[in-house]
Amino acid sequence: LRGPGMTTVTLDAASTSAHGVVVANATDVVLADMTIAGAPAHNVDVGGAQRVTLFALALRDAARALVRGHHSDDVTVQHCELYFTGDGVPGTCQTNAVTVVGSARWVITDNHIHDFYCAEPTRVPGPAVLVWEQSADTVVARNFLRRVARGIALGLVGTAGDHVNGVVRNNVIVLDAAQPFATDTMIAIASPRAAVLHNTVVSRANFNPYTDSSGFAVEVRFATTVDVLVRGNLVDDRLWRRENAQFTVQFNSFNIGDALADTWLVDVDSGNASLIQAGLLPVIPRAARALYDYYGNARTAQTVAGAVHPVQFFGRAAAPPL
């Protein structure tokens, strides 16, 4: 499906508010095995809906977000490829791969999100995955993000209730060594009681050559953000506390530098974030909310930081209870 497949009641097919597919005020919907490209607004728009599954979709080159959700609960986005072709998102580049507002219990898992940056190299888009504006209980897990100017954000602006709870776990996020576009933070949390667990982030210092500055691999932001857990992450760069956010840090490996991508991981640029050899990282206890890893392997009681549990060194646990 290319272009404006569906419009709102008041807008014609030429409108810039036309979407590819709309799921509105519906319950128990599955949208699967489609390629949707080039909508003048959003490729998929889910509004006022409940229990929707977006499965095995190829979504690319929307004028705005590839997936927009608003006031819709219990939505799953799984095994989808979300990306932009060409030399970046054109125009003002105010877009996201997935953006969700006013919604609860979205699960965004097992997706490949790539080539998400602005054509104008000094601009930065919104986060590739952004859930905010009175949303809650989001799970972002086991996704591979490659060449994205900004990564995952639960909450954004620090207002009360922007996002609450939620977990970001077992994701692999990778930037190029010399990406030709402006960048920002890869995991940003403005959500009280959220957890950031066992992610692998290769930001390669995330340096922005156009503004002579850099974002951070992981940032917990704003004084309204409290009781956040950052545990078991494997990151080449920095963790940053912004504006008096309150969080607990446990069993992370930060600031590893270029060695993480160059010598520690098998082929992280292609998505293989497995450790090359044993002994590179200290042994840590698995997190209670990250019993499985990036590949779906069950972690044993002892594991290491990062998205991938090294089964070649620790074995695989019996499937733990959900």
mmCIF file of C-alpha atoms in Angstrom:
data_model
loop_
_atom_site.group_PDB
_atom_site.id
_atom_site.type_symbol
_atom_site.label_atom_id
_atom_site.label_comp_id
_atom_site.label_asym_id
_atom_site.label_seq_id
_atom_site.Cartn_x
_atom_site.Cartn_y
_atom_site.Cartn_z
ATOM 1 C CA LEU A 1 0.000 0.000 0.000
ATOM 2 C CA ARG A 2 1.559 3.253 -1.112
ATOM 3 C CA GLY A 3 0.319 6.720 -0.251
ATOM 4 C CA PRO A 4 -2.975 7.783 1.350
ATOM 5 C CA GLY A 5 -4.922 4.569 1.691
ATOM 6 C CA MET A 6 -7.375 6.068 4.182
ATOM 7 C CA THR A 7 -8.395 9.569 5.232
ATOM 8 C CA THR A 8 -10.508 11.096 7.923
ATOM 9 C CA VAL A 9 -14.145 11.814 7.138
ATOM 10 C CA THR A 10 -13.519 15.484 6.453
ATOM 11 C CA LEU A 11 -10.341 15.235 4.405
ATOM 12 C CA ASP A 12 -9.801 14.109 0.836
ATOM 13 C CA ALA A 13 -7.059 11.827 -0.435
ATOM 14 C CA ALA A 14 -4.769 14.734 -1.251
ATOM 15 C CA SER A 15 -4.763 15.969 2.327
ATOM 16 C CA THR A 16 -1.551 15.979 4.325
ATOM 17 C CA SER A 17 -3.588 14.401 7.126
ATOM 18 C CA ALA A 18 -4.213 11.240 5.138
ATOM 19 C CA HIS A 19 -2.907 7.986 6.623
ATOM 20 C CA GLY A 20 -2.021 4.644 5.116
ATOM 21 C CA VAL A 21 -4.207 2.510 7.403
ATOM 22 C CA VAL A 22 -6.458 3.731 10.226
ATOM 23 C CA VAL A 23 -7.651 1.592 13.135
ATOM 24 C CA ALA A 24 -10.203 3.750 14.928
ATOM 25 C CA ASN A 25 -12.595 2.948 17.791
ATOM 26 C CA ALA A 26 -12.090 -0.763 17.180
ATOM 27 C CA THR A 27 -11.360 -3.790 19.357
ATOM 28 C CA ASP A 28 -9.358 -6.979 18.730
ATOM 29 C CA VAL A 29 -7.743 -6.032 15.424
ATOM 30 C CA VAL A 30 -4.728 -7.683 13.768
ATOM 31 C CA LEU A 31 -2.881 -5.917 10.957
ATOM 32 C CA ALA A 32 -0.188 -8.213 9.556
ATOM 33 C CA ASP A 33 2.099 -9.029 6.640
ATOM 34 C CA MET A 34 1.849 -5.758 4.740
ATOM 35 C CA THR A 35 4.168 -3.136 3.301
ATOM 36 C CA ILE A 36 2.894 0.396 3.836
ATOM 37 C CA ALA A 37 4.850 3.334 2.486
ATOM 38 C CA GLY A 38 4.690 7.037 1.833
ATOM 39 C CA ALA A 39 1.532 8.176 3.600
ATOM 40 C CA PRO A 40 1.135 11.978 3.680
ATOM 41 C CA ALA A 41 0.710 11.716 7.456
ATOM 42 C CA HIS A 42 1.155 8.420 9.350
ATOM 43 C CA ASN A 43 1.501 5.005 7.746
ATOM 44 C CA VAL A 44 -0.574 3.415 10.527
ATOM 45 C CA ASP A 45 -2.814 5.441 12.831
ATOM 46 C CA VAL A 46 -4.384 3.704 15.855
ATOM 47 C CA GLY A 47 -6.903 5.834 17.720
ATOM 48 C CA GLY A 48 -9.513 5.037 20.347
ATOM 49 C CA ALA A 49 -8.825 1.331 19.917
ATOM 50 C CA GLN A 50 -8.229 -1.610 22.249
ATOM 51 C CA ARG A 51 -6.228 -4.823 21.825
ATOM 52 C CA VAL A 52 -4.616 -4.131 18.455
ATOM 53 C CA THR A 53 -1.667 -6.096 17.059
ATOM 54 C CA LEU A 54 0.619 -4.757 14.329
ATOM 55 C CA PHE A 55 2.614 -7.789 13.204
ATOM 56 C CA ALA A 56 5.271 -8.322 10.512
ATOM 57 C CA LEU A 57 4.692 -4.985 8.812
ATOM 58 C CA ALA A 58 7.242 -3.176 6.655
ATOM 59 C CA LEU A 59 6.660 0.527 7.274
ATOM 60 C CA ARG A 60 8.688 3.218 5.575
ATOM 61 C CA ASP A 61 8.847 6.809 4.428
ATOM 62 C CA ALA A 62 5.766 8.376 5.999
ATOM 63 C CA ALA A 63 5.650 12.150 6.030
ATOM 64 C CA ARG A 64 5.170 11.973 9.800
ATOM 65 C CA ALA A 65 5.314 8.935 12.116
ATOM 66 C CA LEU A 66 5.390 5.421 10.754
ATOM 67 C CA VAL A 67 3.059 4.365 13.600
ATOM 68 C CA ARG A 68 0.977 6.773 15.660
ATOM 69 C CA GLY A 69 -1.113 5.645 18.616
ATOM 70 C CA HIS A 70 -3.447 7.849 20.598
ATOM 71 C CA HIS A 71 -5.868 6.969 23.372
ATOM 72 C CA SER A 72 -5.509 3.278 22.587
ATOM 73 C CA ASP A 73 -4.636 0.594 25.133
ATOM 74 C CA ASP A 74 -3.118 -2.891 24.944
ATOM 75 C CA VAL A 75 -1.462 -2.477 21.554
ATOM 76 C CA THR A 76 1.432 -4.666 20.370
ATOM 77 C CA VAL A 77 3.937 -3.732 17.648
ATOM 78 C CA GLN A 78 5.978 -6.851 16.899
ATOM 79 C CA HIS A 79 8.334 -8.204 14.229
ATOM 80 C CA CYS A 80 8.018 -5.041 12.140
ATOM 81 C CA GLU A 81 10.634 -3.217 10.102
ATOM 82 C CA LEU A 82 10.377 0.567 10.418
ATOM 83 C CA TYR A 83 12.710 2.749 8.395
ATOM 84 C CA PHE A 84 13.286 5.655 6.042
ATOM 85 C CA THR A 85 14.979 5.395 2.668
ATOM 86 C CA GLY A 86 17.128 7.932 0.861
ATOM 87 C CA ASP A 87 19.295 10.427 2.694
ATOM 88 C CA GLY A 88 17.173 10.967 5.764
ATOM 89 C CA VAL A 89 13.766 12.348 6.671
ATOM 90 C CA PRO A 90 13.141 15.500 4.615
ATOM 91 C CA GLY A 91 11.711 18.847 5.686
ATOM 92 C CA THR A 92 11.347 19.850 9.310
ATOM 93 C CA CYS A 93 11.869 16.203 10.327
ATOM 94 C CA GLN A 94 9.419 16.370 13.236
ATOM 95 C CA THR A 95 8.652 12.693 13.239
ATOM 96 C CA ASN A 96 9.084 9.351 15.005
ATOM 97 C CA ALA A 97 9.113 5.716 13.982
ATOM 98 C CA VAL A 98 6.541 4.987 16.714
ATOM 99 C CA THR A 99 4.819 7.755 18.676
ATOM 100 C CA VAL A 100 2.156 7.106 21.306
ATOM 101 C CA VAL A 101 0.126 9.524 23.441
ATOM 102 C CA GLY A 102 -2.537 9.038 26.082
ATOM 103 C CA SER A 103 -2.280 5.253 26.011
ATOM 104 C CA ALA A 104 -1.481 2.342 28.316
ATOM 105 C CA ARG A 105 0.210 -1.035 28.034
ATOM 106 C CA TRP A 106 1.799 -0.785 24.615
ATOM 107 C CA VAL A 107 4.313 -3.538 23.878
ATOM 108 C CA ILE A 108 6.914 -2.647 21.237
ATOM 109 C CA THR A 109 9.062 -5.727 20.730
ATOM 110 C CA ASP A 110 11.234 -7.663 18.265
ATOM 111 C CA ASN A 111 11.331 -4.856 15.711
ATOM 112 C CA HIS A 112 14.093 -3.562 13.453
ATOM 113 C CA ILE A 113 14.146 0.241 13.376
ATOM 114 C CA HIS A 114 16.795 1.807 11.191
ATOM 115 C CA ASP A 115 17.956 4.800 9.166
ATOM 116 C CA PHE A 116 15.996 7.297 11.214
ATOM 117 C CA TYR A 117 17.653 10.709 10.968
ATOM 118 C CA CYS A 118 17.095 14.065 9.301
ATOM 119 C CA ALA A 119 18.114 14.928 5.756
ATOM 120 C CA GLU A 120 19.168 18.347 7.020
ATOM 121 C CA PRO A 121 22.239 17.277 9.018
ATOM 122 C CA THR A 122 21.921 19.913 11.747
ATOM 123 C CA ARG A 123 18.378 18.841 12.692
ATOM 124 C CA VAL A 124 17.463 16.060 15.091
ATOM 125 C CA PRO A 125 14.125 14.203 14.840
ATOM 126 C CA GLY A 126 12.047 13.058 17.762
ATOM 127 C CA PRO A 127 12.990 9.774 19.418
ATOM 128 C CA ALA A 128 12.546 6.746 17.187
ATOM 129 C CA VAL A 129 10.225 5.311 19.857
ATOM 130 C CA LEU A 130 8.390 7.950 21.897
ATOM 131 C CA VAL A 131 5.604 7.188 24.383
ATOM 132 C CA TRP A 132 4.365 10.200 26.349
ATOM 133 C CA GLU A 133 1.541 12.669 27.106
ATOM 134 C CA GLN A 134 -0.273 10.743 29.854
ATOM 135 C CA SER A 135 0.839 7.242 28.877
ATOM 136 C CA ALA A 136 1.751 4.351 31.160
ATOM 137 C CA ASP A 137 3.109 0.811 31.499
ATOM 138 C CA THR A 138 4.925 0.619 28.172
ATOM 139 C CA VAL A 139 7.264 -2.283 27.384
ATOM 140 C CA VAL A 140 10.021 -1.690 24.800
ATOM 141 C CA ALA A 141 11.964 -4.923 24.451
ATOM 142 C CA ARG A 142 14.259 -6.898 22.130
ATOM 143 C CA ASN A 143 14.380 -4.282 19.394
ATOM 144 C CA PHE A 144 17.369 -3.608 17.138
ATOM 145 C CA LEU A 145 17.856 0.101 16.458
ATOM 146 C CA ARG A 146 20.490 0.955 13.858
ATOM 147 C CA ARG A 147 21.525 4.416 12.599
ATOM 148 C CA VAL A 148 18.931 6.325 14.610
ATOM 149 C CA ALA A 149 19.523 9.939 15.609
ATOM 150 C CA ARG A 150 17.560 9.417 18.827
ATOM 151 C CA GLY A 151 16.549 6.115 20.346
ATOM 152 C CA ILE A 152 13.862 5.265 22.912
ATOM 153 C CA ALA A 153 12.025 7.695 25.201
ATOM 154 C CA LEU A 154 9.434 7.024 27.891
ATOM 155 C CA GLY A 155 8.166 10.493 28.702
ATOM 156 C CA LEU A 156 9.794 13.593 27.287
ATOM 157 C CA VAL A 157 8.950 16.913 28.923
ATOM 158 C CA GLY A 158 8.891 16.302 32.679
ATOM 159 C CA THR A 159 5.293 17.249 33.360
ATOM 160 C CA ALA A 160 3.465 15.193 35.972
ATOM 161 C CA GLY A 161 2.075 12.014 34.434
ATOM 162 C CA ASP A 162 3.827 12.459 31.078
ATOM 163 C CA HIS A 163 4.620 8.744 31.386
ATOM 164 C CA VAL A 164 4.576 6.446 34.423
ATOM 165 C CA ASN A 165 6.014 2.979 35.000
ATOM 166 C CA GLY A 166 7.260 1.009 31.983
ATOM 167 C CA VAL A 167 10.377 -0.939 31.119
ATOM 168 C CA VAL A 168 13.053 -0.672 28.413
ATOM 169 C CA ARG A 169 14.908 -3.991 28.300
ATOM 170 C CA ASN A 170 17.047 -6.201 26.088
ATOM 171 C CA ASN A 171 17.342 -3.702 23.247
ATOM 172 C CA VAL A 172 20.413 -3.332 21.026
ATOM 173 C CA ILE A 173 21.092 0.219 19.791
ATOM 174 C CA VAL A 174 23.989 0.941 17.446
ATOM 175 C CA LEU A 175 25.339 4.073 15.777
ATOM 176 C CA ASP A 176 27.985 4.220 13.064
ATOM 177 C CA ALA A 177 31.512 5.248 13.904
ATOM 178 C CA ALA A 178 31.118 8.479 11.919
ATOM 179 C CA GLN A 179 27.427 8.991 11.260
ATOM 180 C CA PRO A 180 26.755 11.956 8.928
ATOM 181 C CA PHE A 181 23.840 13.334 10.919
ATOM 182 C CA ALA A 182 23.051 15.077 14.192
ATOM 183 C CA THR A 183 22.343 12.822 17.173
ATOM 184 C CA ASP A 184 20.948 12.903 20.691
ATOM 185 C CA THR A 185 20.317 10.504 23.587
ATOM 186 C CA MET A 186 19.756 6.824 22.850
ATOM 187 C CA ILE A 187 17.607 5.917 25.906
ATOM 188 C CA ALA A 188 15.834 8.788 27.671
ATOM 189 C CA ILE A 189 13.611 8.246 30.694
ATOM 190 C CA ALA A 190 11.194 10.839 32.103
ATOM 191 C CA SER A 191 8.902 8.296 33.730
ATOM 192 C CA PRO A 192 8.667 7.637 37.459
ATOM 193 C CA ARG A 193 9.014 3.976 38.449
ATOM 194 C CA ALA A 194 10.391 2.959 35.045
ATOM 195 C CA ALA A 195 13.190 0.419 34.590
ATOM 196 C CA VAL A 196 16.067 0.291 32.098
ATOM 197 C CA LEU A 197 17.330 -3.295 32.108
ATOM 198 C CA HIS A 198 19.978 -5.217 30.170
ATOM 199 C CA ASN A 199 20.263 -3.028 27.086
ATOM 200 C CA THR A 200 23.355 -2.891 24.875
ATOM 201 C CA VAL A 201 24.108 0.585 23.517
ATOM 202 C CA VAL A 202 26.955 1.317 21.118
ATOM 203 C CA SER A 203 26.743 5.068 20.662
ATOM 204 C CA ARG A 204 30.403 5.476 19.686
ATOM 205 C CA ALA A 205 30.526 8.587 21.913
ATOM 206 C CA ASN A 206 27.434 9.894 20.098
ATOM 207 C CA PHE A 207 29.339 12.971 18.969
ATOM 208 C CA ASN A 208 27.373 15.533 16.980
ATOM 209 C CA PRO A 209 29.780 17.130 14.500
ATOM 210 C CA TYR A 210 27.285 19.831 13.584
ATOM 211 C CA THR A 211 26.741 21.271 17.067
ATOM 212 C CA ASP A 212 30.072 20.279 18.644
ATOM 213 C CA SER A 213 28.222 18.430 21.380
ATOM 214 C CA SER A 214 27.003 14.976 22.244
ATOM 215 C CA GLY A 215 24.003 13.272 23.747
ATOM 216 C CA PHE A 216 24.229 10.407 26.168
ATOM 217 C CA ALA A 217 23.825 6.683 25.885
ATOM 218 C CA VAL A 218 21.300 6.696 28.757
ATOM 219 C CA GLU A 219 19.702 9.744 30.358
ATOM 220 C CA VAL A 220 17.240 9.920 33.267
ATOM 221 C CA ARG A 221 15.743 13.383 33.328
ATOM 222 C CA PHE A 222 13.696 15.848 35.422
ATOM 223 C CA ALA A 223 12.901 16.106 39.122
ATOM 224 C CA THR A 224 9.479 14.524 38.545
ATOM 225 C CA THR A 225 11.240 11.304 37.517
ATOM 226 C CA VAL A 226 11.766 9.211 40.658
ATOM 227 C CA ASP A 227 12.214 5.551 41.631
ATOM 228 C CA VAL A 228 13.796 4.561 38.309
ATOM 229 C CA LEU A 229 15.979 1.438 38.150
ATOM 230 C CA VAL A 230 18.949 1.343 35.737
ATOM 231 C CA ARG A 231 20.406 -2.165 35.951
ATOM 232 C CA GLY A 232 22.517 -4.553 33.932
ATOM 233 C CA ASN A 233 23.140 -2.329 30.909
ATOM 234 C CA LEU A 234 26.218 -2.626 28.689
ATOM 235 C CA VAL A 235 27.144 0.752 27.240
ATOM 236 C CA ASP A 236 30.206 2.242 25.568
ATOM 237 C CA ASP A 237 29.400 5.775 26.748
ATOM 238 C CA ARG A 238 27.769 7.638 29.659
ATOM 239 C CA LEU A 239 24.809 7.536 31.990
ATOM 240 C CA TRP A 240 23.522 11.016 32.760
ATOM 241 C CA ARG A 241 21.270 12.384 35.485
ATOM 242 C CA ARG A 242 19.510 15.532 34.357
ATOM 243 C CA GLU A 243 17.731 18.080 36.538
ATOM 244 C CA ASN A 244 17.687 16.075 39.774
ATOM 245 C CA ALA A 245 16.069 12.891 38.519
ATOM 246 C CA GLN A 246 16.197 10.126 41.117
ATOM 247 C CA PHE A 247 17.272 6.626 40.151
ATOM 248 C CA THR A 248 19.093 3.536 41.374
ATOM 249 C CA VAL A 249 22.076 2.189 39.435
ATOM 250 C CA GLN A 250 23.008 -1.494 39.741
ATOM 251 C CA PHE A 251 25.378 -3.869 37.916
ATOM 252 C CA ASN A 252 25.887 -1.750 34.797
ATOM 253 C CA SER A 253 29.005 -1.578 32.628
ATOM 254 C CA PHE A 254 29.313 1.991 31.335
ATOM 255 C CA ASN A 255 32.041 4.002 29.586
ATOM 256 C CA ILE A 256 33.700 1.014 27.947
ATOM 257 C CA GLY A 257 34.601 3.008 24.844
ATOM 258 C CA ASP A 258 35.445 1.729 21.378
ATOM 259 C CA ALA A 259 36.507 -1.681 22.650
ATOM 260 C CA LEU A 260 32.860 -2.664 23.136
ATOM 261 C CA ALA A 261 32.056 -2.649 19.429
ATOM 262 C CA ASP A 262 35.548 -3.268 18.096
ATOM 263 C CA THR A 263 36.732 -6.226 20.175
ATOM 264 C CA TRP A 264 34.115 -7.393 22.702
ATOM 265 C CA LEU A 265 31.019 -8.103 20.596
ATOM 266 C CA VAL A 266 30.754 -10.511 17.667
ATOM 267 C CA ASP A 267 29.200 -8.162 15.062
ATOM 268 C CA VAL A 268 27.014 -5.584 16.734
ATOM 269 C CA ASP A 269 26.655 -3.527 13.543
ATOM 270 C CA SER A 270 24.678 -6.433 12.083
ATOM 271 C CA GLY A 271 22.726 -6.973 15.298
ATOM 272 C CA ASN A 272 24.845 -9.740 16.843
ATOM 273 C CA ALA A 273 25.587 -8.381 20.330
ATOM 274 C CA SER A 274 26.982 -11.635 21.730
ATOM 275 C CA LEU A 275 30.241 -11.503 23.685
ATOM 276 C CA ILE A 276 33.275 -12.864 21.865
ATOM 277 C CA GLN A 277 34.801 -14.493 24.934
ATOM 278 C CA ALA A 278 34.182 -15.145 28.600
ATOM 279 C CA GLY A 279 35.664 -12.987 31.340
ATOM 280 C CA LEU A 280 35.159 -9.613 29.662
ATOM 281 C CA LEU A 281 32.413 -8.593 32.083
ATOM 282 C CA PRO A 282 31.797 -9.291 35.769
ATOM 283 C CA VAL A 283 29.175 -11.865 36.680
ATOM 284 C CA ILE A 284 25.977 -10.289 38.030
ATOM 285 C CA PRO A 285 22.593 -11.568 39.242
ATOM 286 C CA ARG A 286 19.833 -11.451 36.662
ATOM 287 C CA ALA A 287 17.153 -8.800 37.076
ATOM 288 C CA ALA A 288 13.710 -10.022 38.134
ATOM 289 C CA ARG A 289 12.086 -8.218 35.190
ATOM 290 C CA ALA A 290 14.598 -9.404 32.571
ATOM 291 C CA LEU A 291 14.420 -13.176 32.795
ATOM 292 C CA TYR A 292 14.855 -13.578 29.036
ATOM 293 C CA ASP A 293 17.442 -11.934 26.775
ATOM 294 C CA TYR A 294 17.514 -10.258 23.347
ATOM 295 C CA TYR A 295 17.260 -13.634 21.592
ATOM 296 C CA GLY A 296 14.569 -15.007 23.893
ATOM 297 C CA ASN A 297 16.983 -17.238 25.793
ATOM 298 C CA ALA A 298 16.199 -17.714 29.470
ATOM 299 C CA ARG A 299 18.871 -16.142 31.649
ATOM 300 C CA THR A 300 20.416 -18.254 34.382
ATOM 301 C CA ALA A 301 20.576 -16.822 37.908
ATOM 302 C CA GLN A 302 24.060 -15.539 37.069
ATOM 303 C CA THR A 303 24.518 -13.500 33.919
ATOM 304 C CA VAL A 304 26.363 -10.406 32.659
ATOM 305 C CA ALA A 305 25.395 -6.880 31.679
ATOM 306 C CA GLY A 306 23.903 -6.304 28.243
ATOM 307 C CA ALA A 307 21.059 -7.496 26.081
ATOM 308 C CA VAL A 308 22.502 -10.930 25.334
ATOM 309 C CA HIS A 309 22.884 -13.658 27.947
ATOM 310 C CA PRO A 310 26.064 -15.569 27.001
ATOM 311 C CA VAL A 311 24.637 -19.069 26.754
ATOM 312 C CA GLN A 312 27.975 -20.370 25.461
ATOM 313 C CA PHE A 313 29.521 -19.582 28.859
ATOM 314 C CA PHE A 314 26.602 -19.775 31.314
ATOM 315 C CA GLY A 315 24.162 -22.142 29.643
ATOM 316 C CA ARG A 316 20.457 -21.548 29.303
ATOM 317 C CA ALA A 317 18.035 -21.645 32.211
ATOM 318 C CA ALA A 318 14.843 -23.639 32.195
ATOM 319 C CA ALA A 319 12.080 -21.330 31.074
ATOM 320 C CA PRO A 320 11.298 -19.142 34.071
ATOM 321 C CA PRO A 321 7.735 -18.271 34.986
ATOM 322 C CA LEU A 322 6.246 -15.283 33.203
#
